Amino acid sequence: MSKVKSPGLAKWLISGPPLLYLLIFFAIPTLIMIFSAFRFPGEYGGLMPLVDIHPDTGVRTLLINSQNWRDFLTLENFSRFFEDGVYVELFVKSFWYAGLTTLFCIILAYPLAWLIARSPKKYRDLLILLVILPFWSNFLIRVYAWMIILGPQGYFAMTVNSVLAWFGIGPQQFLFTHFAVIVVLVYVHLPFMVLPLYANLEKHDMALLAAAQDLGASAWQRFWRITWPLSLPGVWAGAALVFIPALGMFAVPDLVGGTDGIMVGNLIKQQFLDSRDWPFGSTLSIMLTGGVLLLAVLATLISRGRKK
């Protein structure tokens, strides 16, 4: 096999396909979404056409020009978002749900990842396999399984309500509540927190903990002064993998959250599929992306501040 002699050609051969992929499936759709946010909805939904096609000749005529561009581009979608408090409230609730999901995933995943990282090497692959085992089944089937578990006839609801009855508390509903949304979001995203944490914790030098123990550090001091700071890259990576998809999730709130549990993802889906108001759906998508980017910038600034 002949070798590629030019370093520049080799670089483009390696980086070209992923760059092309990002250009086609991320950059171009993002630009289309941004442009759509400034347009008017069409008469029958979708977007107001910018090109007129003659029904007989098929000749295309560009309708927008430098004189009438105000008739085709608008900021009304953004003003609608900020003027109606319902949308801002839904965004805040979605960020709250995603934050709680991330927090619970960290609390549950950290000891599990630690246990796997400190288990004998011959068992680690099996334990990791068990963590990713739920991915082998269909996502909707897993969510429907939780609908059965949290339903009024499910073992979970019946057991909890039996315990509450001992204290004189009436039966509680768990399905179609905020509780159900958080529980299922945590269940769905937990493996995304375990895997980066495990990859990080596995690389820790145990000699550091042994040295701290020899110097008289307690178990909590060893964890808080050594293990936790060293594991922060894994925590941040897992938090990003959990928070971002949880924020835009619409299937879980749709199935187990009911009307009170809807998130911004449900609103975006509703605008595109039900209301067919694509410009406002694009505006919501931009605001969601901007919110995530803002949080990422804040997290980066906080991280750099701590390093200094």
mmCIF file of C-alpha atoms in Angstrom:
data_model
loop_
_atom_site.group_PDB
_atom_site.id
_atom_site.type_symbol
_atom_site.label_atom_id
_atom_site.label_comp_id
_atom_site.label_asym_id
_atom_site.label_seq_id
_atom_site.Cartn_x
_atom_site.Cartn_y
_atom_site.Cartn_z
ATOM 1 C CA MET A 1 0.000 0.000 0.000
ATOM 2 C CA SER A 2 1.401 3.374 -0.997
ATOM 3 C CA LYS A 3 1.901 5.918 1.755
ATOM 4 C CA VAL A 4 0.501 9.459 1.608
ATOM 5 C CA LYS A 5 3.597 11.657 1.356
ATOM 6 C CA SER A 6 1.970 15.052 1.784
ATOM 7 C CA PRO A 7 1.210 15.868 5.450
ATOM 8 C CA GLY A 8 -1.401 18.389 4.368
ATOM 9 C CA LEU A 9 -3.236 15.817 2.232
ATOM 10 C CA ALA A 10 -3.149 13.284 5.067
ATOM 11 C CA LYS A 11 -4.571 15.878 7.444
ATOM 12 C CA TRP A 12 -7.450 16.638 5.100
ATOM 13 C CA LEU A 13 -8.131 12.956 4.469
ATOM 14 C CA ILE A 14 -8.460 12.407 8.220
ATOM 15 C CA SER A 15 -10.331 15.562 9.182
ATOM 16 C CA GLY A 16 -12.318 16.028 5.960
ATOM 17 C CA PRO A 17 -15.097 13.434 6.487
ATOM 18 C CA PRO A 18 -16.010 14.564 10.042
ATOM 19 C CA LEU A 19 -15.866 18.205 8.976
ATOM 20 C CA LEU A 20 -18.103 17.455 6.011
ATOM 21 C CA TYR A 21 -20.479 15.568 8.296
ATOM 22 C CA LEU A 22 -20.659 18.494 10.730
ATOM 23 C CA LEU A 23 -21.150 20.941 7.873
ATOM 24 C CA ILE A 24 -24.048 18.996 6.334
ATOM 25 C CA PHE A 25 -25.816 17.761 9.447
ATOM 26 C CA PHE A 26 -25.065 20.539 11.961
ATOM 27 C CA ALA A 27 -23.867 23.837 10.484
ATOM 28 C CA ILE A 28 -26.274 24.059 7.539
ATOM 29 C CA PRO A 29 -29.378 22.966 9.540
ATOM 30 C CA THR A 30 -28.419 25.432 12.274
ATOM 31 C CA LEU A 31 -28.178 28.280 9.762
ATOM 32 C CA ILE A 32 -31.541 27.275 8.267
ATOM 33 C CA MET A 33 -33.062 27.256 11.764
ATOM 34 C CA ILE A 34 -31.650 30.703 12.546
ATOM 35 C CA PHE A 35 -32.921 32.124 9.253
ATOM 36 C CA SER A 36 -36.356 30.528 9.793
ATOM 37 C CA ALA A 37 -36.666 32.216 13.192
ATOM 38 C CA PHE A 38 -36.772 35.601 11.438
ATOM 39 C CA ARG A 39 -39.450 34.631 8.914
ATOM 40 C CA PHE A 40 -43.252 34.657 8.941
ATOM 41 C CA PRO A 41 -45.323 31.459 9.011
ATOM 42 C CA GLY A 42 -46.926 30.448 5.745
ATOM 43 C CA GLU A 43 -50.635 30.635 5.035
ATOM 44 C CA TYR A 44 -51.041 26.898 5.571
ATOM 45 C CA GLY A 45 -48.218 26.536 8.076
ATOM 46 C CA GLY A 46 -44.519 26.104 7.564
ATOM 47 C CA LEU A 47 -42.700 29.165 6.222
ATOM 48 C CA MET A 48 -43.865 32.032 4.058
ATOM 49 C CA PRO A 49 -42.392 31.288 0.612
ATOM 50 C CA LEU A 50 -39.533 33.438 -0.621
ATOM 51 C CA VAL A 51 -39.738 32.069 -4.169
ATOM 52 C CA ASP A 52 -42.807 32.028 -6.392
ATOM 53 C CA ILE A 53 -43.150 29.134 -8.817
ATOM 54 C CA HIS A 54 -45.367 29.745 -11.842
ATOM 55 C CA PRO A 55 -47.905 26.873 -12.001
ATOM 56 C CA ASP A 56 -47.734 26.562 -15.792
ATOM 57 C CA THR A 57 -44.175 27.373 -16.777
ATOM 58 C CA GLY A 58 -42.447 26.363 -13.534
ATOM 59 C CA VAL A 59 -40.381 29.540 -13.667
ATOM 60 C CA ARG A 60 -39.062 30.519 -10.240
ATOM 61 C CA THR A 61 -39.127 34.166 -9.160
ATOM 62 C CA LEU A 62 -37.403 35.458 -6.031
ATOM 63 C CA LEU A 63 -39.956 37.493 -4.076
ATOM 64 C CA ILE A 64 -37.688 39.148 -1.516
ATOM 65 C CA ASN A 65 -35.440 42.047 -2.442
ATOM 66 C CA SER A 66 -33.751 45.033 -0.844
ATOM 67 C CA GLN A 67 -36.976 47.088 -0.910
ATOM 68 C CA ASN A 68 -39.485 44.615 0.569
ATOM 69 C CA TRP A 69 -37.351 42.461 2.881
ATOM 70 C CA ARG A 70 -39.296 43.787 5.894
ATOM 71 C CA ASP A 71 -42.372 42.001 4.526
ATOM 72 C CA PHE A 72 -40.557 38.670 4.767
ATOM 73 C CA LEU A 73 -38.291 39.043 7.813
ATOM 74 C CA THR A 74 -39.415 39.916 11.342
ATOM 75 C CA LEU A 75 -38.458 39.936 15.007
ATOM 76 C CA GLU A 76 -42.014 39.159 16.127
ATOM 77 C CA ASN A 77 -41.148 35.587 17.074
ATOM 78 C CA PHE A 78 -38.533 36.768 19.586
ATOM 79 C CA SER A 79 -40.797 39.480 21.003
ATOM 80 C CA ARG A 80 -43.571 36.876 21.371
ATOM 81 C CA PHE A 81 -41.198 34.693 23.380
ATOM 82 C CA PHE A 82 -40.205 37.434 25.823
ATOM 83 C CA GLU A 83 -43.644 39.076 26.098
ATOM 84 C CA ASP A 84 -45.489 35.889 27.063
ATOM 85 C CA GLY A 85 -44.273 34.707 30.467
ATOM 86 C CA VAL A 86 -45.534 31.183 29.809
ATOM 87 C CA TYR A 87 -42.622 30.438 27.483
ATOM 88 C CA VAL A 88 -40.002 31.814 29.869
ATOM 89 C CA GLU A 89 -41.599 29.860 32.713
ATOM 90 C CA LEU A 90 -41.485 26.680 30.649
ATOM 91 C CA PHE A 91 -37.820 27.280 29.890
ATOM 92 C CA VAL A 92 -37.050 27.771 33.577
ATOM 93 C CA LYS A 93 -38.938 24.573 34.430
ATOM 94 C CA SER A 94 -37.076 22.640 31.750
ATOM 95 C CA PHE A 95 -33.701 23.856 33.029
ATOM 96 C CA TRP A 96 -34.830 22.923 36.547
ATOM 97 C CA TYR A 97 -35.802 19.406 35.437
ATOM 98 C CA ALA A 98 -32.539 18.953 33.546
ATOM 99 C CA GLY A 99 -30.540 20.261 36.525
ATOM 100 C CA LEU A 100 -32.299 17.931 38.962
ATOM 101 C CA THR A 101 -31.781 15.016 36.584
ATOM 102 C CA THR A 102 -28.076 15.805 36.337
ATOM 103 C CA LEU A 103 -27.741 16.129 40.120
ATOM 104 C CA PHE A 104 -29.493 12.819 40.832
ATOM 105 C CA CYS A 105 -27.456 11.106 38.120
ATOM 106 C CA ILE A 106 -24.235 12.310 39.767
ATOM 107 C CA ILE A 107 -25.408 11.131 43.195
ATOM 108 C CA LEU A 108 -26.385 7.688 41.887
ATOM 109 C CA ALA A 109 -23.641 7.199 39.310
ATOM 110 C CA TYR A 110 -20.644 8.247 41.397
ATOM 111 C CA PRO A 111 -20.665 5.344 43.898
ATOM 112 C CA LEU A 112 -21.533 2.910 41.110
ATOM 113 C CA ALA A 113 -18.663 4.116 38.918
ATOM 114 C CA TRP A 114 -16.343 4.021 41.924
ATOM 115 C CA LEU A 115 -17.403 0.450 42.707
ATOM 116 C CA ILE A 116 -16.764 -0.643 39.118
ATOM 117 C CA ALA A 117 -13.401 1.151 38.953
ATOM 118 C CA ARG A 118 -12.224 -0.506 42.193
ATOM 119 C CA SER A 119 -13.572 -3.974 41.442
ATOM 120 C CA PRO A 120 -11.239 -6.715 40.161
ATOM 121 C CA LYS A 121 -10.328 -6.253 36.520
ATOM 122 C CA LYS A 122 -11.881 -9.542 35.491
ATOM 123 C CA TYR A 123 -15.325 -8.299 36.606
ATOM 124 C CA ARG A 124 -15.153 -4.730 35.225
ATOM 125 C CA ASP A 125 -16.159 -5.596 31.675
ATOM 126 C CA LEU A 126 -19.170 -7.524 32.955
ATOM 127 C CA LEU A 127 -20.220 -4.649 35.221
ATOM 128 C CA ILE A 128 -19.869 -2.126 32.386
ATOM 129 C CA LEU A 129 -21.901 -4.443 30.214
ATOM 130 C CA LEU A 130 -24.660 -4.439 32.835
ATOM 131 C CA VAL A 131 -24.620 -0.623 32.872
ATOM 132 C CA ILE A 132 -25.136 -0.357 29.117
ATOM 133 C CA LEU A 133 -27.504 -3.335 28.960
ATOM 134 C CA PRO A 134 -30.650 -1.127 28.924
ATOM 135 C CA PHE A 135 -29.451 0.381 25.636
ATOM 136 C CA TRP A 136 -30.077 -2.976 24.011
ATOM 137 C CA SER A 137 -33.818 -2.511 24.367
ATOM 138 C CA ASN A 138 -35.964 0.060 22.631
ATOM 139 C CA PHE A 139 -36.156 3.460 24.306
ATOM 140 C CA LEU A 140 -39.964 3.629 24.161
ATOM 141 C CA ILE A 141 -40.325 0.146 25.626
ATOM 142 C CA ARG A 142 -38.251 1.215 28.627
ATOM 143 C CA VAL A 143 -40.418 4.301 29.117
ATOM 144 C CA TYR A 144 -43.609 2.266 28.773
ATOM 145 C CA ALA A 145 -42.243 -0.113 31.402
ATOM 146 C CA TRP A 146 -42.009 2.835 33.789
ATOM 147 C CA MET A 147 -45.598 3.736 32.964
ATOM 148 C CA ILE A 148 -46.587 0.308 34.260
ATOM 149 C CA ILE A 149 -44.358 0.615 37.334
ATOM 150 C CA LEU A 150 -45.622 4.080 38.288
ATOM 151 C CA GLY A 151 -49.223 3.445 37.274
ATOM 152 C CA PRO A 152 -51.966 3.121 39.931
ATOM 153 C CA GLN A 153 -51.895 -0.669 39.587
ATOM 154 C CA GLY A 154 -48.099 -0.889 39.586
ATOM 155 C CA TYR A 155 -46.181 -2.498 42.436
ATOM 156 C CA PHE A 156 -44.359 0.751 43.220
ATOM 157 C CA ALA A 157 -47.515 2.833 43.602
ATOM 158 C CA MET A 158 -49.346 0.097 45.504
ATOM 159 C CA THR A 159 -46.434 -0.414 47.906
ATOM 160 C CA VAL A 160 -45.923 3.297 48.595
ATOM 161 C CA ASN A 161 -49.637 3.923 49.020
ATOM 162 C CA SER A 162 -49.886 0.988 51.423
ATOM 163 C CA VAL A 163 -47.130 2.530 53.550
ATOM 164 C CA LEU A 164 -48.791 5.961 53.378
ATOM 165 C CA ALA A 165 -52.096 4.410 54.462
ATOM 166 C CA TRP A 166 -50.456 3.323 57.736
ATOM 167 C CA PHE A 167 -49.825 6.996 58.481
ATOM 168 C CA GLY A 168 -53.353 8.004 57.501
ATOM 169 C CA ILE A 169 -52.309 9.570 54.193
ATOM 170 C CA GLY A 170 -54.512 8.974 51.196
ATOM 171 C CA PRO A 171 -53.307 7.288 47.989
ATOM 172 C CA GLN A 172 -50.993 9.348 45.832
ATOM 173 C CA GLN A 173 -50.679 9.444 42.062
ATOM 174 C CA PHE A 174 -47.173 8.991 40.658
ATOM 175 C CA LEU A 175 -47.791 8.660 36.948
ATOM 176 C CA PHE A 176 -48.330 11.914 34.987
ATOM 177 C CA THR A 177 -46.562 13.979 37.644
ATOM 178 C CA HIS A 178 -43.290 15.927 37.942
ATOM 179 C CA PHE A 179 -41.971 13.033 40.029
ATOM 180 C CA ALA A 180 -42.504 10.589 37.151
ATOM 181 C CA VAL A 181 -40.675 12.872 34.697
ATOM 182 C CA ILE A 182 -37.625 13.201 36.950
ATOM 183 C CA VAL A 183 -37.511 9.474 37.783
ATOM 184 C CA VAL A 184 -37.647 8.379 34.143
ATOM 185 C CA LEU A 185 -35.197 11.076 32.998
ATOM 186 C CA VAL A 186 -32.712 9.891 35.623
ATOM 187 C CA TYR A 187 -33.220 6.265 34.604
ATOM 188 C CA VAL A 188 -32.739 7.021 30.909
ATOM 189 C CA HIS A 189 -29.615 9.152 31.329
ATOM 190 C CA LEU A 190 -27.865 7.367 34.209
ATOM 191 C CA PRO A 191 -25.508 5.298 31.989
ATOM 192 C CA PHE A 192 -24.276 8.522 30.332
ATOM 193 C CA MET A 193 -23.044 9.654 33.751
ATOM 194 C CA VAL A 194 -21.600 6.309 34.835
ATOM 195 C CA LEU A 195 -19.385 5.758 31.797
ATOM 196 C CA PRO A 196 -17.321 9.009 31.843
ATOM 197 C CA LEU A 197 -17.047 8.820 35.625
ATOM 198 C CA TYR A 198 -15.785 5.248 35.427
ATOM 199 C CA ALA A 199 -13.260 6.196 32.726
ATOM 200 C CA ASN A 200 -11.971 8.942 35.015
ATOM 201 C CA LEU A 201 -11.974 7.067 38.338
ATOM 202 C CA GLU A 202 -10.229 4.052 36.834
ATOM 203 C CA LYS A 203 -7.131 6.178 36.098
ATOM 204 C CA HIS A 204 -6.685 7.504 39.629
ATOM 205 C CA ASP A 205 -3.398 6.667 41.297
ATOM 206 C CA MET A 206 -4.274 4.752 44.453
ATOM 207 C CA ALA A 207 -0.843 5.645 45.861
ATOM 208 C CA LEU A 208 -2.159 9.167 46.489
ATOM 209 C CA LEU A 209 -4.948 7.834 48.708
ATOM 210 C CA ALA A 210 -2.532 5.522 50.507
ATOM 211 C CA ALA A 211 -0.149 8.429 51.134
ATOM 212 C CA ALA A 212 -2.987 10.591 52.468
ATOM 213 C CA GLN A 213 -4.083 7.773 54.755
ATOM 214 C CA ASP A 214 -0.532 7.404 56.068
ATOM 215 C CA LEU A 215 -0.551 11.132 56.844
ATOM 216 C CA GLY A 216 -3.694 10.730 58.934
ATOM 217 C CA ALA A 217 -6.393 11.845 56.518
ATOM 218 C CA SER A 218 -9.834 10.406 57.205
ATOM 219 C CA ALA A 219 -11.892 8.634 54.542
ATOM 220 C CA TRP A 220 -13.957 11.777 53.927
ATOM 221 C CA GLN A 221 -10.826 13.958 53.703
ATOM 222 C CA ARG A 222 -9.258 11.571 51.196
ATOM 223 C CA PHE A 223 -12.368 11.678 49.081
ATOM 224 C CA TRP A 224 -12.950 15.434 49.285
ATOM 225 C CA ARG A 225 -9.295 16.535 48.919
ATOM 226 C CA ILE A 226 -8.091 13.951 46.374
ATOM 227 C CA THR A 227 -10.727 11.802 44.690
ATOM 228 C CA TRP A 228 -13.379 14.474 44.052
ATOM 229 C CA PRO A 229 -11.049 17.114 42.516
ATOM 230 C CA LEU A 230 -9.402 14.504 40.303
ATOM 231 C CA SER A 231 -12.784 13.203 39.171
ATOM 232 C CA LEU A 232 -14.177 16.614 38.198
ATOM 233 C CA PRO A 233 -13.341 16.172 34.474
ATOM 234 C CA GLY A 234 -15.458 13.012 34.492
ATOM 235 C CA VAL A 235 -18.224 14.793 36.411
ATOM 236 C CA TRP A 236 -18.274 17.685 33.921
ATOM 237 C CA ALA A 237 -18.271 15.310 30.956
ATOM 238 C CA GLY A 238 -21.113 13.268 32.435
ATOM 239 C CA ALA A 239 -23.053 16.404 33.367
ATOM 240 C CA ALA A 240 -22.860 17.646 29.779
ATOM 241 C CA LEU A 241 -23.936 14.253 28.422
ATOM 242 C CA VAL A 242 -26.931 14.193 30.776
ATOM 243 C CA PHE A 243 -28.000 17.836 31.020
ATOM 244 C CA ILE A 244 -28.158 18.708 27.322
ATOM 245 C CA PRO A 245 -30.255 15.729 26.131
ATOM 246 C CA ALA A 246 -32.475 15.924 29.230
ATOM 247 C CA LEU A 247 -33.170 19.594 28.527
ATOM 248 C CA GLY A 248 -34.506 18.930 25.052
ATOM 249 C CA MET A 249 -36.288 15.673 25.864
ATOM 250 C CA PHE A 250 -39.930 15.493 24.755
ATOM 251 C CA ALA A 251 -40.805 11.785 24.673
ATOM 252 C CA VAL A 252 -40.501 11.217 28.422
ATOM 253 C CA PRO A 253 -42.622 14.244 29.489
ATOM 254 C CA ASP A 254 -45.103 13.327 26.770
ATOM 255 C CA LEU A 255 -45.585 9.779 28.044
ATOM 256 C CA VAL A 256 -45.236 10.040 31.834
ATOM 257 C CA GLY A 257 -45.546 13.746 32.616
ATOM 258 C CA GLY A 258 -49.037 14.618 31.506
ATOM 259 C CA THR A 259 -49.999 18.231 30.919
ATOM 260 C CA ASP A 260 -48.131 19.523 33.991
ATOM 261 C CA GLY A 261 -44.892 17.785 33.091
ATOM 262 C CA ILE A 262 -44.310 19.179 29.619
ATOM 263 C CA MET A 263 -40.913 20.682 28.851
ATOM 264 C CA VAL A 264 -39.586 23.007 26.175
ATOM 265 C CA GLY A 265 -38.935 20.024 23.904
ATOM 266 C CA ASN A 266 -42.673 19.304 23.875
ATOM 267 C CA LEU A 267 -43.394 22.928 22.981
ATOM 268 C CA ILE A 268 -40.925 22.856 20.086
ATOM 269 C CA LYS A 269 -42.413 19.591 18.835
ATOM 270 C CA GLN A 270 -45.896 21.094 19.105
ATOM 271 C CA GLN A 271 -44.914 24.165 17.089
ATOM 272 C CA PHE A 272 -43.409 22.113 14.260
ATOM 273 C CA LEU A 273 -45.866 19.210 14.059
ATOM 274 C CA ASP A 274 -49.192 20.419 15.463
ATOM 275 C CA SER A 275 -49.346 24.210 15.103
ATOM 276 C CA ARG A 276 -47.026 24.166 12.065
ATOM 277 C CA ASP A 277 -45.605 27.487 13.225
ATOM 278 C CA TRP A 278 -42.078 26.760 12.067
ATOM 279 C CA PRO A 279 -40.685 30.279 12.659
ATOM 280 C CA PHE A 280 -41.681 30.264 16.321
ATOM 281 C CA GLY A 281 -40.488 26.660 16.706
ATOM 282 C CA SER A 282 -37.124 27.756 15.275
ATOM 283 C CA THR A 283 -37.064 30.695 17.696
ATOM 284 C CA LEU A 284 -37.617 28.344 20.642
ATOM 285 C CA SER A 285 -34.836 26.085 19.346
ATOM 286 C CA ILE A 286 -32.451 29.041 19.098
ATOM 287 C CA MET A 287 -33.304 30.191 22.617
ATOM 288 C CA LEU A 288 -32.728 26.657 23.898
ATOM 289 C CA THR A 289 -29.382 26.378 22.130
ATOM 290 C CA GLY A 290 -28.393 29.838 23.373
ATOM 291 C CA GLY A 291 -29.274 28.884 26.943
ATOM 292 C CA VAL A 292 -27.126 25.759 26.778
ATOM 293 C CA LEU A 293 -24.203 27.684 25.258
ATOM 294 C CA LEU A 294 -24.519 30.340 27.963
ATOM 295 C CA LEU A 295 -24.356 27.685 30.674
ATOM 296 C CA ALA A 296 -21.347 26.097 28.977
ATOM 297 C CA VAL A 297 -19.550 29.462 28.902
ATOM 298 C CA LEU A 298 -20.369 30.089 32.570
ATOM 299 C CA ALA A 299 -19.120 26.612 33.520
ATOM 300 C CA THR A 300 -15.887 27.211 31.585
ATOM 301 C CA LEU A 301 -15.343 30.588 33.259
ATOM 302 C CA ILE A 302 -15.977 29.112 36.716
ATOM 303 C CA SER A 303 -13.599 26.236 35.977
ATOM 304 C CA ARG A 304 -10.856 28.625 34.815
ATOM 305 C CA GLY A 305 -11.418 30.842 37.849
ATOM 306 C CA ARG A 306 -10.888 27.905 40.190
ATOM 307 C CA LYS A 307 -7.691 26.866 38.419
ATOM 308 C CA LYS A 308 -6.234 30.359 38.891
#
